[in-house]
PDB file of C-alpha atoms in Angstrom:
ATOM      1  CA  MET A   1       0.000   0.000   0.000  1.00 44.00           C
ATOM      2  CA  ASP A   2       2.973   2.258  -0.615  1.00 45.00           C
ATOM      3  CA  GLY A   3       3.657   2.963   3.040  1.00 47.00           C
ATOM      4  CA  GLN A   4       0.092   3.974   3.899  1.00 46.00           C
ATOM      5  CA  PRO A   5      -1.078   2.633   7.282  1.00 50.00           C
ATOM      6  CA  LEU A   6      -4.215   0.546   6.992  1.00 47.00           C
ATOM      7  CA  TRP A   7      -5.505   1.478  10.435  1.00 49.00           C
ATOM      8  CA  GLY A   8      -5.679   5.235  10.924  1.00 55.00           C
ATOM      9  CA  ARG A   9      -6.470   7.031  14.158  1.00 60.00           C
ATOM     10  CA  LYS A  10     -10.163   7.422  13.346  1.00 56.00           C
ATOM     11  CA  THR A  11     -10.454   3.725  12.571  1.00 56.00           C
ATOM     12  CA  LEU A  12      -8.749   2.753  15.823  1.00 58.00           C
ATOM     13  CA  ARG A  13     -10.985   5.097  17.824  1.00 59.00           C
ATOM     14  CA  LEU A  14     -14.031   3.598  16.139  1.00 56.00           C
ATOM     15  CA  ALA A  15     -12.829   0.100  17.002  1.00 57.00           C
ATOM     16  CA  GLY A  16     -12.381   1.209  20.621  1.00 59.00           C
ATOM     17  CA  VAL A  17     -15.916   2.584  20.776  1.00 57.00           C
ATOM     18  CA  LEU A  18     -17.328  -0.660  19.375  1.00 57.00           C
ATOM     19  CA  ILE A  19     -15.340  -2.741  21.883  1.00 59.00           C
ATOM     20  CA  VAL A  20     -16.587  -0.625  24.795  1.00 57.00           C
ATOM     21  CA  ALA A  21     -20.170  -0.883  23.522  1.00 56.00           C
ATOM     22  CA  ALA A  22     -19.861  -4.660  23.212  1.00 55.00           C
ATOM     23  CA  ALA A  23     -18.460  -4.908  26.741  1.00 57.00           C
ATOM     24  CA  ALA A  24     -21.251  -2.710  28.111  1.00 56.00           C
ATOM     25  CA  SER A  25     -23.860  -4.971  26.541  1.00 54.00           C
ATOM     26  CA  LEU A  26     -22.570  -7.851  28.683  1.00 54.00           C
ATOM     27  CA  ILE A  27     -23.276  -6.046  31.966  1.00 56.00           C
ATOM     28  CA  SER A  28     -26.070  -7.743  33.882  1.00 54.00           C
ATOM     29  CA  PRO A  29     -29.210  -5.761  34.838  1.00 53.00           C
ATOM     30  CA  ALA A  30     -28.404  -6.224  38.520  1.00 55.00           C
ATOM     31  CA  ALA A  31     -25.002  -4.618  38.065  1.00 54.00           C
ATOM     32  CA  ALA A  32     -26.464  -1.847  35.917  1.00 52.00           C
ATOM     33  CA  THR A  33     -28.834  -0.747  38.684  1.00 53.00           C
ATOM     34  CA  ALA A  34     -25.812   0.179  40.764  1.00 54.00           C
ATOM     35  CA  VAL A  35     -24.993   2.887  38.211  1.00 55.00           C
ATOM     36  CA  ILE A  36     -28.339   3.719  36.566  1.00 57.00           C
ATOM     37  CA  PRO A  37     -31.552   4.306  38.565  1.00 58.00           C
ATOM     38  CA  SER A  38     -34.000   1.464  38.031  1.00 57.00           C
ATOM     39  CA  SER A  39     -36.676   3.879  36.795  1.00 61.00           C
ATOM     40  CA  LEU A  40     -34.449   4.862  33.870  1.00 63.00           C
ATOM     41  CA  LEU A  41     -33.310   1.357  32.937  1.00 62.00           C
ATOM     42  CA  PRO A  42     -36.177   0.516  30.520  1.00 71.00           C
ATOM     43  CA  GLY A  43     -35.574   3.655  28.466  1.00 73.00           C
ATOM     44  CA  VAL A  44     -31.799   3.235  28.519  1.00 74.00           C
ATOM     45  CA  TYR A  45     -32.138  -0.407  27.481  1.00 75.00           C
ATOM     46  CA  ARG A  46     -34.497   0.371  24.598  1.00 80.00           C
ATOM     47  CA  THR A  47     -32.268   3.214  23.439  1.00 82.00           C
ATOM     48  CA  SER A  48     -29.192   0.976  23.376  1.00 79.00           C
ATOM     49  CA  VAL A  49     -31.063  -1.796  21.552  1.00 79.00           C
ATOM     50  CA  TYR A  50     -32.399   0.616  18.922  1.00 82.00           C
ATOM     51  CA  ALA A  51     -28.990   2.257  18.414  1.00 82.00           C
ATOM     52  CA  CYS A  52     -27.175  -1.068  18.062  1.00 81.00           C
ATOM     53  CA  SER A  53     -29.791  -2.466  15.692  1.00 80.00           C
ATOM     54  CA  ILE A  54     -29.613   0.627  13.471  1.00 82.00           C
ATOM     55  CA  ALA A  55     -25.810   0.540  13.327  1.00 81.00           C
ATOM     56  CA  ILE A  56     -25.598  -3.218  12.750  1.00 82.00           C
ATOM     57  CA  GLY A  57     -28.320  -3.091  10.106  1.00 82.00           C
ATOM     58  CA  ALA A  58     -26.349  -0.457   8.195  1.00 83.00           C
ATOM     59  CA  LEU A  59     -23.090  -2.445   8.140  1.00 84.00           C
ATOM     60  CA  PRO A  60     -23.781  -4.531   4.991  1.00 86.00           C
ATOM     61  CA  TYR A  61     -24.780  -1.447   3.023  1.00 88.00           C
ATOM     62  CA  VAL A  62     -21.801   0.563   4.263  1.00 87.00           C
ATOM     63  CA  SER A  63     -19.507  -2.269   3.196  1.00 87.00           C
ATOM     64  CA  ALA A  64     -21.185  -2.469  -0.218  1.00 88.00           C
ATOM     65  CA  GLY A  65     -20.847   1.277  -0.744  1.00 88.00           C
ATOM     66  CA  ALA A  66     -17.185   1.304   0.270  1.00 89.00           C
ATOM     67  CA  ALA A  67     -16.410  -1.655  -1.999  1.00 88.00           C
ATOM     68  CA  ALA A  68     -18.200  -0.046  -4.951  1.00 88.00           C
ATOM     69  CA  ALA A  69     -16.350   3.235  -4.403  1.00 88.00           C
ATOM     70  CA  VAL A  70     -12.981   1.480  -4.384  1.00 86.00           C
ATOM     71  CA  ALA A  71     -13.842  -0.481  -7.530  1.00 85.00           C
ATOM     72  CA  ILE A  72     -14.944   2.628  -9.428  1.00 85.00           C
ATOM     73  CA  GLU A  73     -11.874   4.594  -8.316  1.00 83.00           C
ATOM     74  CA  ALA A  74      -9.714   1.727  -9.599  1.00 78.00           C
ATOM     75  CA  VAL A  75     -11.486   1.930 -12.948  1.00 76.00           C
ATOM     76  CA  ALA A  76     -10.840   5.681 -13.064  1.00 76.00           C
ATOM     77  CA  GLN A  77      -7.121   5.183 -12.411  1.00 74.00           C
ATOM     78  CA  ARG A  78      -6.469   2.229 -14.713  1.00 71.00           C
ATOM     79  CA  TRP A  79      -8.907   2.731 -17.589  1.00 71.00           C
ATOM     80  CA  ARG A  80     -11.080   5.698 -18.620  1.00 73.00           C
ATOM     81  CA  ILE A  81     -12.484   8.178 -16.178  1.00 79.00           C
ATOM     82  CA  ARG A  82     -15.684   8.647 -18.198  1.00 78.00           C
ATOM     83  CA  HIS A  83     -16.528   4.980 -17.613  1.00 79.00           C
ATOM     84  CA  ALA A  84     -15.927   5.454 -13.888  1.00 83.00           C
ATOM     85  CA  ARG A  85     -18.163   8.525 -13.832  1.00 86.00           C
ATOM     86  CA  ALA A  86     -20.972   6.656 -15.579  1.00 86.00           C
ATOM     87  CA  ALA A  87     -20.647   3.785 -13.103  1.00 86.00           C
ATOM     88  CA  ALA A  88     -20.706   6.197 -10.149  1.00 88.00           C
ATOM     89  CA  VAL A  89     -23.915   7.834 -11.362  1.00 88.00           C
ATOM     90  CA  ALA A  90     -25.539   4.463 -12.059  1.00 88.00           C
ATOM     91  CA  PHE A  91     -24.713   3.141  -8.583  1.00 88.00           C
ATOM     92  CA  ALA A  92     -25.998   6.289  -6.867  1.00 87.00           C
ATOM     93  CA  LEU A  93     -29.276   6.321  -8.792  1.00 86.00           C
ATOM     94  CA  LEU A  94     -30.053   2.615  -9.087  1.00 86.00           C
ATOM     95  CA  PHE A  95     -28.520   0.821  -6.083  1.00 83.00           C
ATOM     96  CA  PRO A  96     -31.375  -1.467  -4.935  1.00 75.00           C
ATOM     97  CA  GLY A  97     -30.557  -1.284  -1.237  1.00 73.00           C
ATOM     98  CA  CYS A  98     -30.594   1.085   1.698  1.00 79.00           C
ATOM     99  CA  ASP A  99     -29.245   4.588   1.126  1.00 79.00           C
ATOM    100  CA  CYS A 100     -26.831   4.008   4.035  1.00 84.00           C
ATOM    101  CA  ALA A 101     -24.483   2.787   1.293  1.00 86.00           C
ATOM    102  CA  MET A 102     -24.071   6.383   0.129  1.00 88.00           C
ATOM    103  CA  SER A 103     -22.300   7.283   3.377  1.00 86.00           C
ATOM    104  CA  SER A 104     -19.291   5.220   2.313  1.00 86.00           C
ATOM    105  CA  PHE A 105     -19.756   5.592  -1.455  1.00 89.00           C
ATOM    106  CA  ALA A 106     -19.974   9.397  -1.608  1.00 85.00           C
ATOM    107  CA  ALA A 107     -16.200   9.889  -1.768  1.00 83.00           C
ATOM    108  CA  CYS A 108     -16.299   8.257  -5.208  1.00 86.00           C
ATOM    109  CA  LEU A 109     -18.680  10.985  -6.393  1.00 86.00           C
ATOM    110  CA  ARG A 110     -15.813  13.479  -6.218  1.00 85.00           C
ATOM    111  CA  LEU A 111     -15.109  12.256  -9.737  1.00 84.00           C
ATOM    112  CA  LEU A 112     -18.241  14.134 -10.840  1.00 86.00           C
ATOM    113  CA  PRO A 113     -18.955  17.863 -11.137  1.00 86.00           C
ATOM    114  CA  PRO A 114     -20.289  19.240  -7.815  1.00 84.00           C
ATOM    115  CA  GLY A 115     -23.811  19.826  -9.123  1.00 84.00           C
ATOM    116  CA  LEU A 116     -24.215  16.320 -10.496  1.00 88.00           C
ATOM    117  CA  ALA A 117     -22.705  14.790  -7.362  1.00 87.00           C
ATOM    118  CA  GLY A 118     -25.127  16.631  -5.072  1.00 86.00           C
ATOM    119  CA  ALA A 119     -28.085  15.688  -7.260  1.00 89.00           C
ATOM    120  CA  CYS A 120     -27.063  12.024  -7.169  1.00 89.00           C
ATOM    121  CA  ILE A 121     -26.926  11.978  -3.377  1.00 89.00           C
ATOM    122  CA  ILE A 122     -30.331  13.646  -3.035  1.00 90.00           C
ATOM    123  CA  TRP A 123     -31.929  11.275  -5.534  1.00 91.00           C
ATOM    124  CA  SER A 124     -30.368   8.211  -3.919  1.00 89.00           C
ATOM    125  CA  GLY A 125     -32.042   9.069  -0.622  1.00 87.00           C
ATOM    126  CA  CYS A 126     -35.376  10.332  -1.892  1.00 90.00           C
ATOM    127  CA  CYS A 127     -36.041   8.083  -4.865  1.00 91.00           C
ATOM    128  CA  ASN A 128     -33.888   4.966  -4.795  1.00 90.00           C
ATOM    129  CA  PRO A 129     -35.720   1.828  -6.004  1.00 90.00           C
ATOM    130  CA  ILE A 130     -36.419   0.274  -2.601  1.00 90.00           C
ATOM    131  CA  ALA A 131     -37.698   3.587  -1.202  1.00 91.00           C
ATOM    132  CA  LEU A 132     -40.170   3.933  -4.066  1.00 93.00           C
ATOM    133  CA  VAL A 133     -41.388   0.353  -3.665  1.00 93.00           C
ATOM    134  CA  CYS A 134     -41.918   0.825   0.084  1.00 92.00           C
ATOM    135  CA  THR A 135     -43.734   4.129  -0.418  1.00 94.00           C
ATOM    136  CA  ALA A 136     -46.118   2.629  -2.965  1.00 95.00           C
ATOM    137  CA  ALA A 137     -46.798  -0.406  -0.773  1.00 94.00           C
ATOM    138  CA  VAL A 138     -47.372   1.523   2.464  1.00 94.00           C
ATOM    139  CA  LEU A 139     -48.809   4.906   1.435  1.00 93.00           C
ATOM    140  CA  GLY A 140     -50.224   4.243  -2.025  1.00 93.00           C
ATOM    141  CA  PRO A 141     -49.523   5.388  -5.592  1.00 94.00           C
ATOM    142  CA  ARG A 142     -50.437   9.039  -5.013  1.00 95.00           C
ATOM    143  CA  MET A 143     -47.739   9.486  -2.364  1.00 95.00           C
ATOM    144  CA  LEU A 144     -45.326   7.637  -4.638  1.00 95.00           C
ATOM    145  CA  VAL A 145     -45.923  10.194  -7.396  1.00 96.00           C
ATOM    146  CA  VAL A 146     -45.541  13.080  -4.943  1.00 95.00           C
ATOM    147  CA  ARG A 147     -42.281  11.639  -3.643  1.00 95.00           C
ATOM    148  CA  MET A 148     -40.865  11.178  -7.132  1.00 95.00           C
ATOM    149  CA  CYS A 149     -41.872  14.678  -8.247  1.00 95.00           C
ATOM    150  CA  ALA A 150     -40.339  16.235  -5.131  1.00 95.00           C
ATOM    151  CA  GLY A 151     -37.176  14.201  -5.658  1.00 94.00           C
ATOM    152  CA  VAL A 152     -36.863  15.463  -9.226  1.00 95.00           C
ATOM    153  CA  ILE A 153     -37.354  19.056  -8.053  1.00 95.00           C
ATOM    154  CA  ALA A 154     -34.735  18.731  -5.311  1.00 94.00           C
ATOM    155  CA  ALA A 155     -32.187  17.003  -7.556  1.00 92.00           C
ATOM    156  CA  VAL A 156     -32.577  19.512 -10.406  1.00 94.00           C
ATOM    157  CA  LEU A 157     -32.445  22.553  -8.124  1.00 93.00           C
ATOM    158  CA  SER A 158     -29.408  21.168  -6.308  1.00 91.00           C
ATOM    159  CA  ALA A 159     -27.617  20.483  -9.592  1.00 90.00           C
ATOM    160  CA  VAL A 160     -28.336  23.976 -10.914  1.00 90.00           C
ATOM    161  CA  ALA A 161     -27.401  25.724  -7.663  1.00 88.00           C
ATOM    162  CA  SER A 162     -24.200  23.724  -7.133  1.00 84.00           C
ATOM    163  CA  SER A 163     -23.060  24.120 -10.737  1.00 81.00           C
ATOM    164  CA  THR A 164     -21.516  27.455  -9.747  1.00 79.00           C
ATOM    165  CA  VAL A 165     -19.151  25.718  -7.301  1.00 74.00           C
ATOM    166  CA  ALA A 166     -15.650  25.395  -8.741  1.00 66.00           C
ATOM    167  CA  PRO A 167     -15.127  21.824 -10.013  1.00 58.00           C
ATOM    168  CA  GLY A 168     -11.995  21.288  -7.928  1.00 53.00           C
ATOM    169  CA  SER A 169     -13.223  22.880  -4.704  1.00 47.00           C
ATOM    170  CA  HIS A 170     -14.999  19.762  -3.491  1.00 50.00           C
ATOM    171  CA  CYS A 171     -12.135  17.326  -4.127  1.00 49.00           C
ATOM    172  CA  SER A 172      -9.938  16.125  -1.303  1.00 45.00           C
ATOM    173  CA  GLY A 173      -7.005  15.312  -3.509  1.00 43.00           C
ATOM    174  CA  ASN A 174      -5.685  12.424  -5.547  1.00 45.00           C
ATOM    175  CA  THR A 175      -5.893   9.022  -3.878  1.00 47.00           C
ATOM    176  CA  SER A 176      -3.949   7.100  -6.511  1.00 49.00           C
ATOM    177  CA  HIS A 177      -1.007   6.636  -4.116  1.00 50.00           C
ATOM    178  CA  THR A 178      -3.073   4.697  -1.599  1.00 61.00           C
ATOM    179  CA  GLY A 179      -3.958   1.030  -1.769  1.00 71.00           C
ATOM    180  CA  LEU A 180      -7.411  -0.406  -2.322  1.00 73.00           C
ATOM    181  CA  ALA A 181      -7.649  -1.853   1.184  1.00 77.00           C
ATOM    182  CA  HIS A 182      -6.641   1.470   2.717  1.00 77.00           C
ATOM    183  CA  ARG A 183      -9.303   3.380   0.789  1.00 79.00           C
ATOM    184  CA  PHE A 184     -11.936   0.787   1.673  1.00 83.00           C
ATOM    185  CA  VAL A 185     -11.166   1.132   5.392  1.00 81.00           C
ATOM    186  CA  VAL A 186     -11.113   4.939   5.237  1.00 80.00           C
ATOM    187  CA  ASN A 187     -14.457   5.121   3.406  1.00 80.00           C
ATOM    188  CA  ALA A 188     -16.149   2.571   5.659  1.00 82.00           C
ATOM    189  CA  ALA A 189     -14.771   4.002   8.910  1.00 78.00           C
ATOM    190  CA  GLY A 190     -15.817   7.549   8.045  1.00 78.00           C
ATOM    191  CA  ALA A 191     -19.319   6.366   7.231  1.00 82.00           C
ATOM    192  CA  LEU A 192     -19.585   4.323  10.429  1.00 80.00           C
ATOM    193  CA  TRP A 193     -18.593   7.281  12.591  1.00 79.00           C
ATOM    194  CA  SER A 194     -21.409   9.361  11.140  1.00 79.00           C
ATOM    195  CA  LEU A 195     -23.938   6.510  11.233  1.00 82.00           C
ATOM    196  CA  CYS A 196     -23.147   5.684  14.866  1.00 81.00           C
ATOM    197  CA  ALA A 197     -23.874   9.279  15.858  1.00 82.00           C
ATOM    198  CA  VAL A 198     -27.112   9.253  13.856  1.00 84.00           C
ATOM    199  CA  ALA A 199     -28.088   5.877  15.338  1.00 84.00           C
ATOM    200  CA  CYS A 200     -27.740   7.195  18.894  1.00 84.00           C
ATOM    201  CA  MET A 201     -29.749  10.334  18.140  1.00 85.00           C
ATOM    202  CA  SER A 202     -32.442   8.362  16.310  1.00 86.00           C
ATOM    203  CA  ALA A 203     -32.705   5.838  19.137  1.00 85.00           C
ATOM    204  CA  LEU A 204     -33.200   8.590  21.704  1.00 85.00           C
ATOM    205  CA  LEU A 205     -35.945  10.171  19.597  1.00 84.00           C
ATOM    206  CA  LEU A 206     -37.716   6.842  19.089  1.00 82.00           C
ATOM    207  CA  VAL A 207     -37.744   6.126  22.822  1.00 82.00           C
ATOM    208  CA  TYR A 208     -38.519   9.609  24.107  1.00 80.00           C
ATOM    209  CA  ARG A 209     -40.501  10.995  21.147  1.00 74.00           C
ATOM    210  CA  PRO A 210     -43.620  13.102  21.764  1.00 68.00           C
ATOM    211  CA  HIS A 211     -46.754  10.969  21.868  1.00 71.00           C
ATOM    212  CA  ALA A 212     -48.943  13.546  20.101  1.00 70.00           C
ATOM    213  CA  LEU A 213     -47.425  13.101  16.655  1.00 76.00           C
ATOM    214  CA  ALA A 214     -50.566  11.838  14.912  1.00 76.00           C
ATOM    215  CA  ASN A 215     -51.968  15.344  14.415  1.00 82.00           C
ATOM    216  CA  ALA A 216     -48.643  17.127  13.971  1.00 86.00           C
ATOM    217  CA  THR A 217     -48.292  19.922  11.432  1.00 91.00           C
ATOM    218  CA  PRO A 218     -46.130  19.444   8.325  1.00 93.00           C
ATOM    219  CA  ALA A 219     -43.490  21.734   9.840  1.00 94.00           C
ATOM    220  CA  ALA A 220     -43.312  19.671  13.029  1.00 92.00           C
ATOM    221  CA  ALA A 221     -43.206  16.452  11.009  1.00 93.00           C
ATOM    222  CA  ALA A 222     -40.351  17.818   8.900  1.00 94.00           C
ATOM    223  CA  ILE A 223     -38.338  18.787  11.978  1.00 93.00           C
ATOM    224  CA  PHE A 224     -38.913  15.366  13.508  1.00 92.00           C
ATOM    225  CA  GLY A 225     -37.864  13.650  10.270  1.00 92.00           C
ATOM    226  CA  SER A 226     -34.694  15.712   9.927  1.00 92.00           C
ATOM    227  CA  LEU A 227     -33.657  14.772  13.470  1.00 90.00           C
ATOM    228  CA  LEU A 228     -34.746  11.127  13.361  1.00 89.00           C
ATOM    229  CA  SER A 229     -33.025  10.603   9.980  1.00 87.00           C
ATOM    230  CA  PRO A 230     -34.422   7.142   9.167  1.00 88.00           C
ATOM    231  CA  CYS A 231     -33.215   5.016   6.278  1.00 86.00           C
ATOM    232  CA  SER A 232     -35.143   5.310   3.030  1.00 86.00           C
ATOM    233  CA  THR A 233     -36.356   1.731   3.490  1.00 85.00           C
ATOM    234  CA  ALA A 234     -38.161   2.725   6.696  1.00 88.00           C
ATOM    235  CA  ASP A 235     -39.308   6.326   6.263  1.00 91.00           C
ATOM    236  CA  ALA A 236     -42.639   5.480   4.602  1.00 92.00           C
ATOM    237  CA  VAL A 237     -43.472   2.920   7.294  1.00 92.00           C
ATOM    238  CA  LEU A 238     -42.654   5.391  10.066  1.00 92.00           C
ATOM    239  CA  ALA A 239     -44.592   8.177   8.345  1.00 93.00           C
ATOM    240  CA  GLY A 240     -47.683   5.987   8.161  1.00 91.00           C
ATOM    241  CA  ALA A 241     -47.300   4.946  11.796  1.00 89.00           C
ATOM    242  CA  PHE A 242     -46.625   8.407  13.238  1.00 90.00           C
ATOM    243  CA  PHE A 243     -48.806  10.765  11.184  1.00 92.00           C
ATOM    244  CA  ARG A 244     -52.333  10.791   9.780  1.00 89.00           C
ATOM    245  CA  GLU A 245     -52.330  13.821   7.510  1.00 92.00           C
ATOM    246  CA  PRO A 246     -50.767  13.277   4.037  1.00 93.00           C
ATOM    247  CA  ARG A 247     -48.878  16.568   4.106  1.00 95.00           C
ATOM    248  CA  ALA A 248     -47.271  15.649   7.414  1.00 94.00           C
ATOM    249  CA  GLN A 249     -46.372  12.221   6.048  1.00 94.00           C
ATOM    250  CA  ILE A 250     -44.622  13.545   2.958  1.00 95.00           C
ATOM    251  CA  ALA A 251     -42.952  16.321   4.976  1.00 95.00           C
ATOM    252  CA  PHE A 252     -41.529  13.708   7.341  1.00 95.00           C
ATOM    253  CA  ILE A 253     -40.383  11.482   4.463  1.00 95.00           C
ATOM    254  CA  PHE A 254     -38.745  14.214   2.441  1.00 94.00           C
ATOM    255  CA  ALA A 255     -37.070  15.983   5.356  1.00 94.00           C
ATOM    256  CA  SER A 256     -35.683  12.673   6.589  1.00 93.00           C
ATOM    257  CA  GLN A 257     -33.879  12.160   3.263  1.00 91.00           C
ATOM    258  CA  ALA A 258     -33.010  15.641   1.988  1.00 90.00           C
ATOM    259  CA  LEU A 259     -32.690  17.793   5.122  1.00 91.00           C
ATOM    260  CA  ASP A 260     -31.586  15.347   7.801  1.00 89.00           C
ATOM    261  CA  PHE A 261     -28.399  15.368   9.855  1.00 86.00           C
ATOM    262  CA  ARG A 262     -27.040  12.282   8.101  1.00 85.00           C
ATOM    263  CA  GLN A 263     -27.482  13.747   4.620  1.00 86.00           C
ATOM    264  CA  LEU A 264     -26.199  17.222   5.424  1.00 88.00           C
ATOM    265  CA  SER A 265     -23.154  15.923   7.308  1.00 86.00           C
ATOM    266  CA  LEU A 266     -22.383  13.648   4.347  1.00 87.00           C
ATOM    267  CA  MET A 267     -22.577  16.600   1.965  1.00 87.00           C
ATOM    268  CA  TYR A 268     -20.366  18.713   4.217  1.00 88.00           C
ATOM    269  CA  ARG A 269     -17.569  16.232   4.823  1.00 83.00           C
ATOM    270  CA  THR A 270     -17.489  15.070   1.196  1.00 83.00           C
ATOM    271  CA  PHE A 271     -18.121  18.220  -0.849  1.00 85.00           C
ATOM    272  CA  GLY A 272     -17.856  21.147   1.561  1.00 85.00           C
ATOM    273  CA  SER A 273     -20.202  23.782   2.955  1.00 86.00           C
ATOM    274  CA  ALA A 274     -21.054  25.399  -0.398  1.00 86.00           C
ATOM    275  CA  VAL A 275     -22.602  22.267  -1.900  1.00 86.00           C
ATOM    276  CA  MET A 276     -24.248  21.391   1.421  1.00 89.00           C
ATOM    277  CA  ALA A 277     -25.932  24.806   1.718  1.00 90.00           C
ATOM    278  CA  ARG A 278     -27.180  24.734  -1.866  1.00 90.00           C
ATOM    279  CA  SER A 279     -28.515  21.200  -1.491  1.00 90.00           C
ATOM    280  CA  ALA A 280     -30.299  22.162   1.731  1.00 92.00           C
ATOM    281  CA  ALA A 281     -31.943  25.130  -0.002  1.00 93.00           C
ATOM    282  CA  ALA A 282     -33.033  22.866  -2.864  1.00 92.00           C
ATOM    283  CA  GLY A 283     -34.428  20.392  -0.346  1.00 92.00           C
ATOM    284  CA  LEU A 284     -36.460  23.102   1.392  1.00 94.00           C
ATOM    285  CA  ALA A 285     -37.968  24.244  -1.908  1.00 94.00           C
ATOM    286  CA  ALA A 286     -38.822  20.664  -2.876  1.00 94.00           C
ATOM    287  CA  LEU A 287     -40.316  20.046   0.569  1.00 95.00           C
ATOM    288  CA  ALA A 288     -42.674  22.987   0.135  1.00 95.00           C
ATOM    289  CA  ALA A 289     -43.651  21.694  -3.308  1.00 95.00           C
ATOM    290  CA  ALA A 290     -44.263  18.198  -1.920  1.00 94.00           C
ATOM    291  CA  CYS A 291     -46.575  19.520   0.793  1.00 94.00           C
ATOM    292  CA  ALA A 292     -48.499  21.521  -1.805  1.00 94.00           C
ATOM    293  CA  MET A 293     -48.890  18.453  -4.038  1.00 94.00           C
ATOM    294  CA  ALA A 294     -50.034  16.288  -1.112  1.00 90.00           C
ATOM    295  CA  ALA A 295     -52.703  18.752   0.034  1.00 82.00           C
TER     296      ALA A 295
END
């Protein structure tokens, strides 16, 4: 790997966190009561179970995204970059799995112009194949059409707005001097750090969420979705379970994919604040359009 260490500091810290979490899960309830009041144990237990299940469930998709990114970068280095760019766009738009894969795949999108890269990430969360299938099955064809239209609006606006960003300003430099295994570990570890933070925040919201969500306004639903940040495979199910009003449902769904902490942090660490801000503005405009279409 040309002298590049496989295990960087971030990766080692992540491994330490996972080891501590695994050790904590082995503590017996009797021992836990010595540290945590018994009245808080049920909530703490549910939070830890939710957080671990979210993180573990994302692992296969994170690995798939990191592997795809490494493969496409290898194509760009050894063959023609236009083929690598086409493959990157195809993976982002058509990957038939959870959008958690984009957390580790996004680094590969630096091969693309900033506008196209931002549009691909927005579309992959809002309108990937499994998300559309789940939306149609749970909320019906009308909400499917609304979701697709809003996704098109957000992707187009993001592409247009981010096209003014300098093509090289979102690149982190050439990675041709690093080995494939090193890049795989870096991509996967960076994604896992972000997903672990999102998993903890989502678990807390699921356990301690307000119980009066059924009649929430679209604005409240959007805020809740942006904080909860569910996967695209689950957002339609959660929207149907939490909210009654169609506008609140689509606001929750769209905010959870275009304006959530996971998406915005991914944009920021991969492409910088300029692309992130423009994508967020495009997401807000598309959210307003989605609520109007669902009325």
